[in-house]
PDB file of C-alpha atoms in Angstrom:
ATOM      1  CA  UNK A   1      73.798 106.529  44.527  1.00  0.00           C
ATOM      2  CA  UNK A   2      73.910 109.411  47.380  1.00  0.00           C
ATOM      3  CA  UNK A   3      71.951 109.535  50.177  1.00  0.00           C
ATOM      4  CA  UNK A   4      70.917 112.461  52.458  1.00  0.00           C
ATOM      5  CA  UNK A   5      68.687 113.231  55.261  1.00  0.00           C
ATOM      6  CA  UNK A   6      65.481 114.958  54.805  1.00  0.00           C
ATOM      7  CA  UNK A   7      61.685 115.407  56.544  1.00  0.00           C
ATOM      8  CA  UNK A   8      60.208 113.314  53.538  1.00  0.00           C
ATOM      9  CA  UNK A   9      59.830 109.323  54.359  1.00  0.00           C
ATOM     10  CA  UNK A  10      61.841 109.227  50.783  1.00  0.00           C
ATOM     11  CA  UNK A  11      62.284 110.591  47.967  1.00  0.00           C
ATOM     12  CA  UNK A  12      64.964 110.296  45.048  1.00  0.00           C
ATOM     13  CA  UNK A  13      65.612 111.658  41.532  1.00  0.00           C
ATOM     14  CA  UNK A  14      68.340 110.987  38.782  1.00  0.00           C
ATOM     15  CA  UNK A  15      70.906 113.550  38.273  1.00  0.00           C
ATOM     16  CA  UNK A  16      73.244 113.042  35.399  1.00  0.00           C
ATOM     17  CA  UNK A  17      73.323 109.351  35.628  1.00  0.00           C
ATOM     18  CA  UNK A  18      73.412 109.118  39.503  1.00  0.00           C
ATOM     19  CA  UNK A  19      70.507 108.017  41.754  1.00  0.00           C
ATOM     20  CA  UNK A  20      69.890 110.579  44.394  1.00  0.00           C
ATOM     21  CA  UNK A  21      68.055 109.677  47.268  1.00  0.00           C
ATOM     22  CA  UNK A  22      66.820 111.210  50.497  1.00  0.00           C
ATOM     23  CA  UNK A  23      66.037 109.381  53.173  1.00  0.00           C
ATOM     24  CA  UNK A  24      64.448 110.008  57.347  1.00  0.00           C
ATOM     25  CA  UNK A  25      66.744 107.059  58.594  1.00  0.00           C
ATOM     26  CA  UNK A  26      69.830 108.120  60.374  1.00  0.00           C
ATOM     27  CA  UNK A  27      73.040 106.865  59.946  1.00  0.00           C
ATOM     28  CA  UNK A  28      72.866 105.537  62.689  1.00  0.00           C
ATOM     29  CA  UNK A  29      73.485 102.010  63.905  1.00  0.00           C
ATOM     30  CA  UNK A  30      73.136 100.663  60.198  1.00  0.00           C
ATOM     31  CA  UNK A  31      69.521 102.253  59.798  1.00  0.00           C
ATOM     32  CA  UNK A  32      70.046 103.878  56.629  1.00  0.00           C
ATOM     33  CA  UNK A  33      71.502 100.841  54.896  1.00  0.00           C
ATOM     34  CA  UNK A  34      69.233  98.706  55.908  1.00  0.00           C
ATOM     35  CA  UNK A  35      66.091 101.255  55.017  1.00  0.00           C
ATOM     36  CA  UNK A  36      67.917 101.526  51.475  1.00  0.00           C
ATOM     37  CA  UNK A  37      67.865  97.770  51.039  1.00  0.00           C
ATOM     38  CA  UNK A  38      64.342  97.238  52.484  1.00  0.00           C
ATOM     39  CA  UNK A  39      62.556 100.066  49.886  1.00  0.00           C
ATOM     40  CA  UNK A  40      64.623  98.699  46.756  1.00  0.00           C
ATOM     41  CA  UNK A  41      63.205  95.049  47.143  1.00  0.00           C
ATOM     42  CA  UNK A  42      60.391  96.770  47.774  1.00  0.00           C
ATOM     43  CA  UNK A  43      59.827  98.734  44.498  1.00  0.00           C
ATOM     44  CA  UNK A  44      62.082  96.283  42.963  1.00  0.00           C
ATOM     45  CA  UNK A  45      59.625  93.535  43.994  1.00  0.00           C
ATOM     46  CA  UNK A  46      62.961  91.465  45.283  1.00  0.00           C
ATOM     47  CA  UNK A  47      63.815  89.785  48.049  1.00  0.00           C
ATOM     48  CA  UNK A  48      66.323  91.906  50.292  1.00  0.00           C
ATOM     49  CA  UNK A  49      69.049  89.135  49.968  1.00  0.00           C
ATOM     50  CA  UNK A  50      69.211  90.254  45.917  1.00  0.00           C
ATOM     51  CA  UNK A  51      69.998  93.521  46.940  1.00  0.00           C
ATOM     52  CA  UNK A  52      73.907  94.282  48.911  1.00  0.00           C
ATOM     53  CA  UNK A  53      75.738  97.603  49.047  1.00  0.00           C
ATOM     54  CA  UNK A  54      78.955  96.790  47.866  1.00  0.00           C
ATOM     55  CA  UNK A  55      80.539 100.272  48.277  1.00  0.00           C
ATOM     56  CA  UNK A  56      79.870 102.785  50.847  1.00  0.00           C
ATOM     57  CA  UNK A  57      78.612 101.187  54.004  1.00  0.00           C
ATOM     58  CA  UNK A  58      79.432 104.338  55.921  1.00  0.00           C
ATOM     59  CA  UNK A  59      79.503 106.647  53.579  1.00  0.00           C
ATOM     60  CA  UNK A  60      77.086 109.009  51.844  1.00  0.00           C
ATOM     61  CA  UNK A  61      77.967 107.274  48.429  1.00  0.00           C
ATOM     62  CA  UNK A  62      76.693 103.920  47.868  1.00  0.00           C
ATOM     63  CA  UNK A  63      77.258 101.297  45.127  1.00  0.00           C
ATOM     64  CA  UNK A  64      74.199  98.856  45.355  1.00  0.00           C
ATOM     65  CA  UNK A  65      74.667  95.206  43.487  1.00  0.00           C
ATOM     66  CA  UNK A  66      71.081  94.136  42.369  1.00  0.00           C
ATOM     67  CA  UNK A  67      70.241  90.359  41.698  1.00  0.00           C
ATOM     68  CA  UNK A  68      67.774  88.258  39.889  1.00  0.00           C
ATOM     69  CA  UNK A  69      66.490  91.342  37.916  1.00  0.00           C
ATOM     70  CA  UNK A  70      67.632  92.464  34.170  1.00  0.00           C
ATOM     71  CA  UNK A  71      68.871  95.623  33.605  1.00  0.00           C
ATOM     72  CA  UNK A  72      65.894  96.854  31.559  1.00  0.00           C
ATOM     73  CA  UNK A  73      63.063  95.709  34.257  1.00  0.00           C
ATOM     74  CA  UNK A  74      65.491  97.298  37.022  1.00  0.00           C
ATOM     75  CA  UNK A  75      66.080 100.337  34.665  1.00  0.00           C
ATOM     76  CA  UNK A  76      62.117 100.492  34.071  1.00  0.00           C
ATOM     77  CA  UNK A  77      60.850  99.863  38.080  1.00  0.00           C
ATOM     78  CA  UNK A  78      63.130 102.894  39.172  1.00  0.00           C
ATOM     79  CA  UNK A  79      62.402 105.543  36.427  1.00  0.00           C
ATOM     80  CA  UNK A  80      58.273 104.607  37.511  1.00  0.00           C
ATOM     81  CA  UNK A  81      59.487 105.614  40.984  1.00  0.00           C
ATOM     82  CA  UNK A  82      61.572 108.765  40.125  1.00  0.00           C
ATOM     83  CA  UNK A  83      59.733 111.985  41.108  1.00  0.00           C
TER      84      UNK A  83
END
């Protein structure tokens, strides 16, 4: 996944097998990570604690782990939010 700022609240796409999203947070003081986190279980319908970035914590690259989901419903509740 790949994160950059933008005017839009969010907004995200899937280029060549990588999630691209945009986000208003800064990266500032954690606020990005934690907005990531917050709209996955949101879309996701899961409870933040199922959702961890396990790679990129300051960086524009992020690995997200995703728990108590299976890969199809995951696969199926992002591609209904992809614009």
């Amino acid at each position: 996944m790949r994160t950059a700022e933008t005017t839009n609240t969010w907004d995200f796409g899937i280029d060549k097998e990588v999630l691209n999203i945009n986000i208003q947070e800064q990266p500032v003081n954690n606020q990005s990570n934690v907005a990531i986190i917050s709209y996955f279980s949101e879309i996701l319908h899961l409870k933040k604690r199922d959702i961890s970035i396990v790679s990129g914590l300051k960086s524009r690259d992020k690995v997200l782990m995703v728990s108590n989901i299976s890969v199809d419903d995951l696969n199926n509740k992002i591609m209904e939010n992809v614009e």
